[in-house]
Tab-separated table of C-alpha atoms and ligand atoms in Angstrom:
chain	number	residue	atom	x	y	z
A	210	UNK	CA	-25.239	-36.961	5.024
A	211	UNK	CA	-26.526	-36.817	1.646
A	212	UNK	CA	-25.194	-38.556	-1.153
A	213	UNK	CA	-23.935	-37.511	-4.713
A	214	UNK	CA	-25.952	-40.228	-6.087
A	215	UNK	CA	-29.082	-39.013	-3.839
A	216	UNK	CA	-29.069	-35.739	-5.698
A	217	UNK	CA	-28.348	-37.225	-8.750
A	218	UNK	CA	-31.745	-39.618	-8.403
A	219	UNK	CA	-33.475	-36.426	-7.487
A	220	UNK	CA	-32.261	-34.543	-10.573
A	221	UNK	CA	-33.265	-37.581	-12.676
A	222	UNK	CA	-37.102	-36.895	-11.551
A	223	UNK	CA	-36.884	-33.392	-13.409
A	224	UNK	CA	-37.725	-32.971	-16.696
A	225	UNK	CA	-35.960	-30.790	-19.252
A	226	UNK	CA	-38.085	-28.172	-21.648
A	227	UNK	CA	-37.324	-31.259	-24.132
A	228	UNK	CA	-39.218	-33.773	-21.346
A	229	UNK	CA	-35.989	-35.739	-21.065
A	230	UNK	CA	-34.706	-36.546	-17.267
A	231	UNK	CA	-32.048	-33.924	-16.784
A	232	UNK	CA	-29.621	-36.882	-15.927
A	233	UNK	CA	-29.974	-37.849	-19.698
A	234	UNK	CA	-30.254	-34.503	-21.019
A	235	UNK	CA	-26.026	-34.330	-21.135
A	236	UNK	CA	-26.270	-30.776	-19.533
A	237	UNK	CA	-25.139	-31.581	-15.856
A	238	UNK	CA	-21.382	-30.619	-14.774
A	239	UNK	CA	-20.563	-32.616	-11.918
A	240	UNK	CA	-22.285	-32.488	-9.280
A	241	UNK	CA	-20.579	-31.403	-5.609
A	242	UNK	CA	-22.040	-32.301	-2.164
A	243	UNK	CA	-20.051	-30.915	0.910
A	244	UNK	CA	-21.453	-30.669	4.295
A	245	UNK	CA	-25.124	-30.388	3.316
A	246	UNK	CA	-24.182	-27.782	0.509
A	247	UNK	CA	-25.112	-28.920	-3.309
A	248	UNK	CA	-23.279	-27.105	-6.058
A	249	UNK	CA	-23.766	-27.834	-9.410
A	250	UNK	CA	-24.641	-26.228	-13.025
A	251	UNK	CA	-26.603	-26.500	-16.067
A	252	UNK	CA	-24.598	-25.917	-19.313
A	253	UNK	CA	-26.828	-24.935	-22.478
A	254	UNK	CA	-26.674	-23.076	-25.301
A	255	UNK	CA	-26.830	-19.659	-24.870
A	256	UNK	CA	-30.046	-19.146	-26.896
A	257	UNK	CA	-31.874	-21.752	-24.774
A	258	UNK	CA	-31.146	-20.009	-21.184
A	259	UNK	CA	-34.588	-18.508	-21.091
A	260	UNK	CA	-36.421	-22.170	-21.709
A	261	UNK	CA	-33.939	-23.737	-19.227
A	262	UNK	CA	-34.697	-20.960	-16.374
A	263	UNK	CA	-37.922	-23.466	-15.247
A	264	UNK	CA	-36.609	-26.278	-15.152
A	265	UNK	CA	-33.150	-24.660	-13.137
A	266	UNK	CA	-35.495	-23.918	-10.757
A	267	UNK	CA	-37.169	-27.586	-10.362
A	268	UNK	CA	-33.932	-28.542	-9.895
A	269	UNK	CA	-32.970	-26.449	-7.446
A	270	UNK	CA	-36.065	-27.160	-5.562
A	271	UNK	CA	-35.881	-30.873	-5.799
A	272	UNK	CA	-31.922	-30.557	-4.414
A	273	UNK	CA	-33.449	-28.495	-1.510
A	274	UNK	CA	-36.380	-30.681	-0.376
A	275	UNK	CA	-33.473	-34.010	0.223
A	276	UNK	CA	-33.244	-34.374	3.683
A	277	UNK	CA	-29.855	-33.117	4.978
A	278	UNK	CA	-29.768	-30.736	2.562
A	279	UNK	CA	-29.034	-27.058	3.900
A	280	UNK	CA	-28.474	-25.095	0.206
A	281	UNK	CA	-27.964	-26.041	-3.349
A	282	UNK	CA	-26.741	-23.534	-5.860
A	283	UNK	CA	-27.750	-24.204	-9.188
A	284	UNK	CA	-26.669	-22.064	-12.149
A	285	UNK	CA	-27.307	-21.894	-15.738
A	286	UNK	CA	-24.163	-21.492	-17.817
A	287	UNK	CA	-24.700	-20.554	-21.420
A	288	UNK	CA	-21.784	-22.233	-22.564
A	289	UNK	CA	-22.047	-23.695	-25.568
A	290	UNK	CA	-23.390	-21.917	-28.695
A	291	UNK	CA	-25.400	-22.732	-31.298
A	292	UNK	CA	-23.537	-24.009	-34.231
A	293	UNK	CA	-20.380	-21.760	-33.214
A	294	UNK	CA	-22.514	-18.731	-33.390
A	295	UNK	CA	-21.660	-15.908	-30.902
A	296	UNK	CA	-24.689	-15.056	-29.536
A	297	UNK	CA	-25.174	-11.026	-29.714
A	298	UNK	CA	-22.930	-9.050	-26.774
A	299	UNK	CA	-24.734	-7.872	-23.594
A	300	UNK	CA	-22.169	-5.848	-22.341
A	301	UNK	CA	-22.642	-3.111	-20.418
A	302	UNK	CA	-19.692	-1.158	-18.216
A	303	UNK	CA	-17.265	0.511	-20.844
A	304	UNK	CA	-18.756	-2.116	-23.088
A	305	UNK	CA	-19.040	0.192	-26.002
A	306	UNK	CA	-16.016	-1.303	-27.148
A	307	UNK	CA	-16.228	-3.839	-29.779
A	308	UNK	CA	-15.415	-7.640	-28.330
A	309	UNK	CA	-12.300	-9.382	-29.242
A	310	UNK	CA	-12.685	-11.854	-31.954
A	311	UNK	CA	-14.018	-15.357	-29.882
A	312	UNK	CA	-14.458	-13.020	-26.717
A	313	UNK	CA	-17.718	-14.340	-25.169
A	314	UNK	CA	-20.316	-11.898	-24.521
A	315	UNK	CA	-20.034	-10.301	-20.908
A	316	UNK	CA	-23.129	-11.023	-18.958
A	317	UNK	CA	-25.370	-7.875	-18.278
A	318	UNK	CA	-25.305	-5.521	-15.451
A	319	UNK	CA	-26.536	-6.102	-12.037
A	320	UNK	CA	-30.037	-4.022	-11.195
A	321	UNK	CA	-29.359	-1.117	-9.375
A	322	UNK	CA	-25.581	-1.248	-8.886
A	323	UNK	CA	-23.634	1.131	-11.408
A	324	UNK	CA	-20.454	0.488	-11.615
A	325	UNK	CA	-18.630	-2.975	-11.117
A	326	UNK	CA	-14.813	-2.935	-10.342
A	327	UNK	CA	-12.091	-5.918	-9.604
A	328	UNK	CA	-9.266	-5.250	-7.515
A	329	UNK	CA	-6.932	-8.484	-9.269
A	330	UNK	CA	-3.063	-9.687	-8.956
A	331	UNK	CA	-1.402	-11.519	-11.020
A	332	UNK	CA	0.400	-13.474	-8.034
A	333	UNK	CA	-1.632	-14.078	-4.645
A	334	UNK	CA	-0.663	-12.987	-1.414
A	335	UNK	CA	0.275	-9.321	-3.021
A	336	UNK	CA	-2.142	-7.515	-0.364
A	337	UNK	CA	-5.273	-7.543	-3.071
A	338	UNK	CA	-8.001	-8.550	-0.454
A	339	UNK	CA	-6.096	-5.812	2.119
A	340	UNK	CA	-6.320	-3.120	-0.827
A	341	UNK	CA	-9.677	-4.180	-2.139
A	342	UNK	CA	-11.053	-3.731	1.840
A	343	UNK	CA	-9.837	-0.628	2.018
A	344	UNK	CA	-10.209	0.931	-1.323
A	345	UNK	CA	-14.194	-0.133	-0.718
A	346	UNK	CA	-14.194	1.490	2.788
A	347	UNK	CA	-12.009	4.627	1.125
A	348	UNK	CA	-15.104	4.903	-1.657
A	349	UNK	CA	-17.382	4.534	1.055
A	350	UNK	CA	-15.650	7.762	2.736
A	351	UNK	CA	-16.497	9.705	-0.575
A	352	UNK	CA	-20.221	9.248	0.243
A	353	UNK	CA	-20.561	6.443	-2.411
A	354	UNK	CA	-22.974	3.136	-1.562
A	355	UNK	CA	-20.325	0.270	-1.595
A	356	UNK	CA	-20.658	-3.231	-1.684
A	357	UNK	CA	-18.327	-5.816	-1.355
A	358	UNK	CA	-18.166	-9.121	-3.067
A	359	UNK	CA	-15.348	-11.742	-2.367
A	360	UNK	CA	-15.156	-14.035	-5.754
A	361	UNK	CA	-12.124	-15.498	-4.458
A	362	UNK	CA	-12.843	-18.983	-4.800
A	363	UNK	CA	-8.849	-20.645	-3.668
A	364	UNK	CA	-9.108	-18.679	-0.336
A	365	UNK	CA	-11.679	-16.177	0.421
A	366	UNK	CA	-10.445	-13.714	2.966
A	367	UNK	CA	-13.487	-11.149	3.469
A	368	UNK	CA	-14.589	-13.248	6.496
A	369	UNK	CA	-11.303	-13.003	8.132
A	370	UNK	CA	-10.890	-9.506	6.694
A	371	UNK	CA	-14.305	-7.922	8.142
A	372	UNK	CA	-14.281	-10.290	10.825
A	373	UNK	CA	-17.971	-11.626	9.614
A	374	UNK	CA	-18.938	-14.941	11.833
A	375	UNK	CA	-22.132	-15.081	10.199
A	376	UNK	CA	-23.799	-16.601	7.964
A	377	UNK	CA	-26.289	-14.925	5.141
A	378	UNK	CA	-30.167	-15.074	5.525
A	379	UNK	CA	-31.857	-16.185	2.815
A	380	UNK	CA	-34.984	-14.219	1.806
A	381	UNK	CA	-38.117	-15.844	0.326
A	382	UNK	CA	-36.066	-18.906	0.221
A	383	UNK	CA	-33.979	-17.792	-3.096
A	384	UNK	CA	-32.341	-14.773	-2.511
A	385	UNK	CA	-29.220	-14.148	0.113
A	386	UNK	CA	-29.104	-11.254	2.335
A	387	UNK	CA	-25.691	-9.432	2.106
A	388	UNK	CA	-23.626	-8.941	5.582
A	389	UNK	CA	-23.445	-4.958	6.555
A	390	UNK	CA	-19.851	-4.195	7.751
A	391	UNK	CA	-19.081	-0.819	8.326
A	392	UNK	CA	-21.113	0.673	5.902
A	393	UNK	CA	-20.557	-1.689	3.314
A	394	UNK	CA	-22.627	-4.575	2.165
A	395	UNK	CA	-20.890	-7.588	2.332
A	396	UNK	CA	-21.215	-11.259	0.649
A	397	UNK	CA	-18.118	-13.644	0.032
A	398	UNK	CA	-17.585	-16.997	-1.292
A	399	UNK	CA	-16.566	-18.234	2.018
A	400	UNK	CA	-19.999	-17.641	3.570
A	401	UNK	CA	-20.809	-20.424	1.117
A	402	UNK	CA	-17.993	-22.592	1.438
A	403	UNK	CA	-16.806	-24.492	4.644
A	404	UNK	CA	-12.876	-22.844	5.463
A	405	UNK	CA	-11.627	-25.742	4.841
A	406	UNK	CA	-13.720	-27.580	2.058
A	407	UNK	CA	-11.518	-29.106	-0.531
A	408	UNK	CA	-10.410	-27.196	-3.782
A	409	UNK	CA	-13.192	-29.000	-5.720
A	410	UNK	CA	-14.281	-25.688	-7.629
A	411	UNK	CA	-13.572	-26.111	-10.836
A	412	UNK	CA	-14.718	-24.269	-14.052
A	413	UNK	CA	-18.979	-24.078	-14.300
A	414	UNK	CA	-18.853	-24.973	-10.457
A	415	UNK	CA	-16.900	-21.258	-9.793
A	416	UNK	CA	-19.150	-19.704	-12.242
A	417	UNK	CA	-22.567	-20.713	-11.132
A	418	UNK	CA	-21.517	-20.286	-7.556
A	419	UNK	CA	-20.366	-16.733	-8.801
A	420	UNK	CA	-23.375	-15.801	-11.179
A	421	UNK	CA	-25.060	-16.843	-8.129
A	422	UNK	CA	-23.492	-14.136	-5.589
A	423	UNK	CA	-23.999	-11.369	-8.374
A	424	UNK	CA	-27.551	-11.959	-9.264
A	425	UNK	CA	-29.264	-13.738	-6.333
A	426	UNK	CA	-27.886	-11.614	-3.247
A	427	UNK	CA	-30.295	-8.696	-2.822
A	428	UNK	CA	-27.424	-5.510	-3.440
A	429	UNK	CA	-30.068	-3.069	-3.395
A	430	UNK	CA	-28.702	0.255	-4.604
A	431	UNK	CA	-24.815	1.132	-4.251
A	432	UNK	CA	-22.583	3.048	-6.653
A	433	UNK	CA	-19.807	0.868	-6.843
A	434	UNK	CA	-19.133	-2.938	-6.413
A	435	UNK	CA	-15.561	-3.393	-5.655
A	436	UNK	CA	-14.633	-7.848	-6.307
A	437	UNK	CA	-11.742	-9.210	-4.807
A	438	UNK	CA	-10.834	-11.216	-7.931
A	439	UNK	CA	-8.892	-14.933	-7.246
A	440	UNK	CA	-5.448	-14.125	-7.546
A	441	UNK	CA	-3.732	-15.275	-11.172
A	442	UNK	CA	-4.228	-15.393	-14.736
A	443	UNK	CA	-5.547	-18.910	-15.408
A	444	UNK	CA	-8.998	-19.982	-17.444
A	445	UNK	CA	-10.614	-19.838	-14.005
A	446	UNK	CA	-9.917	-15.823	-14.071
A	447	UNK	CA	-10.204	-15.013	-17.414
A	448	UNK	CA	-13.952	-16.973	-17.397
A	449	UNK	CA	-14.309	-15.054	-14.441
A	450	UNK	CA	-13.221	-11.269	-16.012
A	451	UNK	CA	-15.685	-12.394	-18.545
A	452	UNK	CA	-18.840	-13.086	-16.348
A	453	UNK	CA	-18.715	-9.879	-14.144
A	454	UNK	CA	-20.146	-7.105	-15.853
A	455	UNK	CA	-17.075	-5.069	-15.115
A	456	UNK	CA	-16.711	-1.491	-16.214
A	457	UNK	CA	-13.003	-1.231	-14.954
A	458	UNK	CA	-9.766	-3.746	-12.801
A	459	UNK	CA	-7.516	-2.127	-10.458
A	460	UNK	CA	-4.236	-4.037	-10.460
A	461	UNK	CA	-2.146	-4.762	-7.530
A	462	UNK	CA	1.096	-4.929	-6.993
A	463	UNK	CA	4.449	-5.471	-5.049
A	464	UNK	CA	7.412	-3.766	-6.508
A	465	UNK	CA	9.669	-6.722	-7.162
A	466	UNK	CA	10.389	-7.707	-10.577
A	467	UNK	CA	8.666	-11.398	-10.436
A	468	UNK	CA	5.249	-9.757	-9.274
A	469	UNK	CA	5.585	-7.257	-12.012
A	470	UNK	CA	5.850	-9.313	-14.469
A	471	UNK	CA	2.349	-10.768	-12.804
A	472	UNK	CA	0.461	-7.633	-12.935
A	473	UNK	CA	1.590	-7.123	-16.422
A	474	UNK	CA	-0.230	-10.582	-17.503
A	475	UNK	CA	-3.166	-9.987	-14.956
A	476	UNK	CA	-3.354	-6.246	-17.292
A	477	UNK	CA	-3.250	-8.141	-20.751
A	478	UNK	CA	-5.923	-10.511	-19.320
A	479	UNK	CA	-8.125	-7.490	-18.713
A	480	UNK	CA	-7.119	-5.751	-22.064
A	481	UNK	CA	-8.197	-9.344	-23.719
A	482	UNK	CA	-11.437	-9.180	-22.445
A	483	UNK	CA	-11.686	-5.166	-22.620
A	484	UNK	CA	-11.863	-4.455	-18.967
A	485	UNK	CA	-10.043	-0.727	-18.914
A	486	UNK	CA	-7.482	-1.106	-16.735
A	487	UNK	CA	-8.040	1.708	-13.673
A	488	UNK	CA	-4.840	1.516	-12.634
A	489	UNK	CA	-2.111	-0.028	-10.574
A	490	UNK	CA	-1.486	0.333	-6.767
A	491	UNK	CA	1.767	-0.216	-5.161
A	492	UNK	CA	1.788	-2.257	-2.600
A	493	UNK	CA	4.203	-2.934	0.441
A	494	UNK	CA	5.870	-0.198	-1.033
A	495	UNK	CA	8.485	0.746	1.178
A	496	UNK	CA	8.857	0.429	4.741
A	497	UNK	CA	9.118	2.945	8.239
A	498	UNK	CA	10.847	1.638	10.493
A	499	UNK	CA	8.422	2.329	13.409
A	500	UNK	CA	11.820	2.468	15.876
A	501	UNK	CA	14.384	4.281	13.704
A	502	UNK	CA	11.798	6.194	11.533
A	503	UNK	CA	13.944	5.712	9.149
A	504	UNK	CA	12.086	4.401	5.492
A	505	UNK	CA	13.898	1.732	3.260
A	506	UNK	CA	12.983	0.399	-0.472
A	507	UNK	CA	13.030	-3.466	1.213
A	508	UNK	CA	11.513	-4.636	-2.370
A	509	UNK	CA	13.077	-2.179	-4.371
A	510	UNK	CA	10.133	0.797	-4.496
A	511	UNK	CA	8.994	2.328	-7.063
A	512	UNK	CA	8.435	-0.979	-9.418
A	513	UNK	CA	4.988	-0.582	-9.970
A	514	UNK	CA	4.979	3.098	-11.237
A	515	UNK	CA	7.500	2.818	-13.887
A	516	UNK	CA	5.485	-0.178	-15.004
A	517	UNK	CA	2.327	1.519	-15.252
A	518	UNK	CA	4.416	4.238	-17.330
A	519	UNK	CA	5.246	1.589	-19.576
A	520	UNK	CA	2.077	-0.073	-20.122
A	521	UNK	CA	-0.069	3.322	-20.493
A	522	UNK	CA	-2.321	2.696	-17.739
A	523	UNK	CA	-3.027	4.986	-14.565
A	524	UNK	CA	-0.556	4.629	-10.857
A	525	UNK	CA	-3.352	4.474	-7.889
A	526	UNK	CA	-0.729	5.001	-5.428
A	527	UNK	CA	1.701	3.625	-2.887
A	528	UNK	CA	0.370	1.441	0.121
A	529	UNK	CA	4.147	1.241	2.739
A	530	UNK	CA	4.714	-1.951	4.139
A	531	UNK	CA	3.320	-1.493	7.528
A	532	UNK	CA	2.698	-3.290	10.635
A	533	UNK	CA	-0.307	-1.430	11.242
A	534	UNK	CA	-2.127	-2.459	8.046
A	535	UNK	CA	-1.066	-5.962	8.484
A	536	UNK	CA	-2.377	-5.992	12.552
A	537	UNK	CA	-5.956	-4.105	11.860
A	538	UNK	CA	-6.271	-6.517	8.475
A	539	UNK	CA	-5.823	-9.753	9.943
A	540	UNK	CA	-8.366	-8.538	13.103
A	541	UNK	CA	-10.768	-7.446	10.584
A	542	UNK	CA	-10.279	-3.520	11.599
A	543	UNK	CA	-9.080	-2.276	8.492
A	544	UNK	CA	-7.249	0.719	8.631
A	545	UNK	CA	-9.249	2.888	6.920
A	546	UNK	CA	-12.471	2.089	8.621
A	547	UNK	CA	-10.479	2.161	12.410
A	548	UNK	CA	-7.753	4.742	11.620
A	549	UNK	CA	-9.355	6.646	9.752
A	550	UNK	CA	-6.819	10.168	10.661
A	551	UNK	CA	-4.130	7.894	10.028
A	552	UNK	CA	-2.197	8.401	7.511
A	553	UNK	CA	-2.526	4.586	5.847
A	554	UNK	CA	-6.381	5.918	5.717
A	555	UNK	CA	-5.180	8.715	3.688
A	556	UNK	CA	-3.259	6.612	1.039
A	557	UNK	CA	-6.359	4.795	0.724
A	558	UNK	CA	-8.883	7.602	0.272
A	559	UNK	CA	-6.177	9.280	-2.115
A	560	UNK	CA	-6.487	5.944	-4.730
A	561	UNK	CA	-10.013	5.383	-4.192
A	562	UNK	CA	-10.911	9.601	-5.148
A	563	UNK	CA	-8.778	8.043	-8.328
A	564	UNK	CA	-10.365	5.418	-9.166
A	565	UNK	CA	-13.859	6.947	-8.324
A	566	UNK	CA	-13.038	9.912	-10.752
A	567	UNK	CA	-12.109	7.296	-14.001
A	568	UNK	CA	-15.750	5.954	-13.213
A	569	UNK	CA	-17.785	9.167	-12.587
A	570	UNK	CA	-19.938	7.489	-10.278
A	571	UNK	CA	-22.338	9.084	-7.501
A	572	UNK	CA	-22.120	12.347	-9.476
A	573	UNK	CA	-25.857	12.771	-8.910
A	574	UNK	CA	-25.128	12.876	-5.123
A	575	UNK	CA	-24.945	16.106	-3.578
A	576	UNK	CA	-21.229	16.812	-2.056
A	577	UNK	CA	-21.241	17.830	1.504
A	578	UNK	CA	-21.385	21.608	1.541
A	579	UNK	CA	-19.888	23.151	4.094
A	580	UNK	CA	-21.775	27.059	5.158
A	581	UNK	CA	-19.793	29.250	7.289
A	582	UNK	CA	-21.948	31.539	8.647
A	583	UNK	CA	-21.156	35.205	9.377
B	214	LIG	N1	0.678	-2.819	3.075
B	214	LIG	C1	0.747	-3.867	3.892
B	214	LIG	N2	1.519	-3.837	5.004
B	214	LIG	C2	1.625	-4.903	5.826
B	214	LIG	N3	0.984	-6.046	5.646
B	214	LIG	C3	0.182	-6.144	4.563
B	214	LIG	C4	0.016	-5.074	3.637
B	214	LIG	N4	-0.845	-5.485	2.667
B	214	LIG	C5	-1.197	-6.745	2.981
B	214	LIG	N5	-0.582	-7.161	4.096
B	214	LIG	C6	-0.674	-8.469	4.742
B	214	LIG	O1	-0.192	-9.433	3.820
B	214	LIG	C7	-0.965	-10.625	3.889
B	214	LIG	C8	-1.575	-10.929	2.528
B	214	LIG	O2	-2.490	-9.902	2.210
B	214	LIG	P1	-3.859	-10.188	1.480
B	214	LIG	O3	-4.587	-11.320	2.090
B	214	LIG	O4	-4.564	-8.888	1.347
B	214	LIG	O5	-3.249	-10.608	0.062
B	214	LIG	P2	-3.945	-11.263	-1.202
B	214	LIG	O6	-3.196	-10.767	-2.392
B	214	LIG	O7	-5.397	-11.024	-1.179
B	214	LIG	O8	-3.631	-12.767	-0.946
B	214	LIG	P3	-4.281	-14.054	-1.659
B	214	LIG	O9	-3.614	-14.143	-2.972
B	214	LIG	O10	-3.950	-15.148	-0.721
B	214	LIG	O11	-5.749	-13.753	-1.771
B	214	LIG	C9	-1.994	-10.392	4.979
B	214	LIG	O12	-1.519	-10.910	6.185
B	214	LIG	C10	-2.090	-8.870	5.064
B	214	LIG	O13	-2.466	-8.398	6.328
B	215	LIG	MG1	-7.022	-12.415	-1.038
């Protein structure tokens, strides 16, 4: 087993660009060793990232070659700025819009995907992970490249969700091969992370270990790249709205009152950061009674449209409360991907033809023509 203080004597045999040992340079957040996995990251002023890159990657390397080590993720974070300064916006994504006043820059876009979009909640257990599956798959179904990416750092659920046993390849020993699930390409947090590692993921840790699945997992090409954001509000999520290159959030929801009010702070986070909200999908909307056929407003339906009303932004649609979701979810056969006649599928393709037409993606694709021929 290695040691925290084993990496730590490691790190303190690489040099800085300033030729100090990186243990005396003040730039290390702590550092985390779990089951052969190093985490760790580099803070440094935002103007200095490019000199730092070299010496990220001597520590990296010198993490690696400990013995018992299987992966170390390493990350620069440009968090502190020179003198106060903001260093000049990178936005891209709807970034056209200016920045909020002490907004930090968003990073830039990912090579070769277009368009990034979170699927958040304001509360957990909401059904965000179900939607954002399915929404991805129901995108997918419109002839768009999809990947997935599972930034949930307090529970990652894409494993479970895509039943995915495996773990990534790495490729020329820095870069991670995504999973392929049913058309889409695949990474998550919790191919990283033991199940049941402690919550030790805390601010520069969930952001290099995020940068990290953005930048260093090979995407190749896809249209759209749908994150299933952590659930909540807190500095972990806001950082985290701020970091993805996002050009839009769809917002889910239950109707009650208490996760309303949720959404509505999960929407002002976005709004604070100048994400454009894409909208807000219902979730365990009502209920059919699979006996009785009969349909009753358990959580009093309709909660989540009126709210959208309100706030000005876009209703995706209604997901029912239904065993079937819940069943094919939890096997990791979502519904839209194993049901695809269903009419669960349908809901699903309906809100992701909405969301895909706010982001005008894939419009250089040919749609599928279909010639009668008489
Ligand atoms: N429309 C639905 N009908 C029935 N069950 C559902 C529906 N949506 C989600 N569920 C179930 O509810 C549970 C929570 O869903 P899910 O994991 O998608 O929520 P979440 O918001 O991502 O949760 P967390 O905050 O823990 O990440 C799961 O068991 C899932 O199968
Ligand atoms: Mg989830």
């Amino acid at each position: 087993m290695t040691t925290k203080q084993q990496v730590l004597d490691a790190l303190a045999t690489v040099a800085s660009p300033d030729g100090v040992p990186l243990t005396s340079a003040d730039v290390l957040s702590d550092v985390v060793v779990t089951d052969g996995k190093v985490f760790f990251s580099i803070a440094v002023d935002a103007a200095a990232v490019a000199r730092w890159e070299p010496a990220r990657k001597r520590a990296e390397e010198a993490v690696r070659s400990l013995p018992g080590v299987q992966s170390a993720l390493v990350a620069l974070t440009a968090e502190r700025r020179p003198g106060g300064e903001q260093p000049r916006s990178a936005a891209v994504g709807g970034g056209a819009a200016p920045r909020a006043h002490g907004t930090p820059p968003r990073t830039v876009g990912i090579p070769g995907v277009e368009a990034v979009i979170a699927v958040a909640s304001g509360k957990g257990g909401v059904g965000k992970s179900t939607t954002a599956v399915n929404l991805a798959l129901g995108l997918r179904d419109l002839g768009l490249k999809v990947g997935i990416l599972d930034a949930d750092i307090y529970g990652p659920s894409l494993p479970r969700l895509l039943a995915i046993k495996e773990r990534p390849q790495t490729m020329g020993g820095t870069r991670l091969k995504p999973i392929s699930r049913f058309g889409l390409t695949v990474m998550s947090i919790g191919f990283l992370i033991e199940e049941d590692a402690p919550m030790i993921w805390r601010g520069p840790m969930v952001i290099s270990a995020l940068t990290q699945m953005l930048r260093e997992v090979e995407w190749g090409s896809l249209d759209v790249m749908v994150v299933d954001m952590p659930p909540g509000t807190g500095d972990a999520q806001l950082t985290m709205a701020q970091q993805v290159p996002l050009k839009g959030a769809v917002i889910v929801s239950t109707p009650q009152d208490l996760a309303l009010i949720d959404a509505r702070r999960g929407i002002a986070m976005f709004r604070k950061v100048n994400v454009p909200v894409l909208g807000i999908v219902e979730n365990m909307s009502y209920f059919h009674c699979p006996r009785c056929g009969e349909r009753s407003d358990i959580f009093g339906h309709g909660g989540a449209r009126h709210e959208a009303e309100r706030l000005g932004v876009p209703f995706l649609g209604e997901v029912p409360l239904h065993m079937e979701i819940r069943e094919k979810s939890d096997s990791g056969l979502p519904v839209v991907a194993t049901a695809p006649e269903g009419p669960h599928a349908l809901i699903y393709r309906d809100i992701a033809a909405k969301v895909r037409d706010q982001l005008r993606v894939g419009t250089g694709r040919a749609a599928p023509r279909i010639v009668i021929e008489t």
